[in-house]
Amino acid sequence: MEAMATMASNSTLLLHYSRSGVLPPLPLHPCTAKSTAYHTAPSSFSSSSWTLSMLTTTRTPRRRRRSSCSSSSSSSSSYAACTVRKSTIKCGAINNISESEFDTVVLESERPVLVEFVADWCGPCRLISPSMEWAAQEYGDRLTIVKIDHDANPQLIQKYEVYGLPTLILFKNGQEVPKSRMEGAITKVKLKDYLDVLLDSISVA
């Protein structure tokens, strides 16, 4: 009898709260699952479909939205990659060639070709490298600049009697331009004067 009275009382309360639209003050107990923070209601209210639907409704976890910084970071990476590629193409006017390419690239070229003999262990060669890159861009419409490694191309070193590094030699129509040979480090200003004089002389000739 006591149990029936309790059920009747609970049913009356549920009807009252369902009409008023207010959720009854249920004593909640934490779930045992460690991964959730949801709570369950006492078993005395389990007979009500309304209460059950209210308590068993689970929230669908929202997908993490990408932050704007991640997309902008991706864009920055793409932009950086594009910048590097463009820079490489622009500064890549100086190509490293070997003995097998020398005749085709240098001697058979329709344009004047400035050959720079270098070596990895040569400090002055590294010192003038920025100036040579600048010259390749500045004079790119008037001549071609190539590099030849001293150690990897001994026959060319012997043929053109390269004794110091770096050595610059200008070629035109398959021949070494007279007085175009220069050895040792050179500043950007002197390199400009050197090229201007040589290019003017061969254009007149």
Phi, psi and omega in degrees: 000317180297321179294318179296321179296320179296317179297320180296319179297318179295319179298320179297317179296317180297318179297319180297314182289328179292326178285323182281342180077014180253133180288131181296146179289086185273139172287114186265149179233135181294145175289158179280340180294129182284339186275354181234162177242018180283158182236158178243156181268161177299157183292343182295340181256005185291342182284344182270123179294327179295313179295320180298317180293326179290324186272334183264359177291122181253146178273132177286123180302131179284140178290140179294128179274141178292134178286155182294334182290330180290321179289322178291328176296320178296319179296320180297321179296317179298317181296318180297319180297317180297320181298317179298315181297317180296318180297321180297318180294319183293318182272354184276016179294338177267113180254144173274123181239164181246179179300324182291338181261351189301312182299314183290313186283322187258300188289328182263006182288143177278347180252159173297143181234124176263118182260129178247114177272123186223177174208151181296328183273000184273112179296311178301331178295318178291328182295320182269000183304315178299322179293323178291322176296319177298316181298323180297326178279316184293323183248020184300336180271357184241336180203167177248139178243131178229158176246143176231125181285128183299313186287329184273350184227066185296328182294319178292322179299318180288318183297317183260011173050056179273111183251341180233156180230142353285155176236131177251132176223129178263133178244142174214133181055038176079007182233151175288128180289128181304139178062023179265352184284132178220134181243149176092174180292151182216141180282167180297320180295314180292326177296320178296315178298318180300313182289321180298315180295315181295314182293324177293322182291320181282337178285326177288319180293000000 
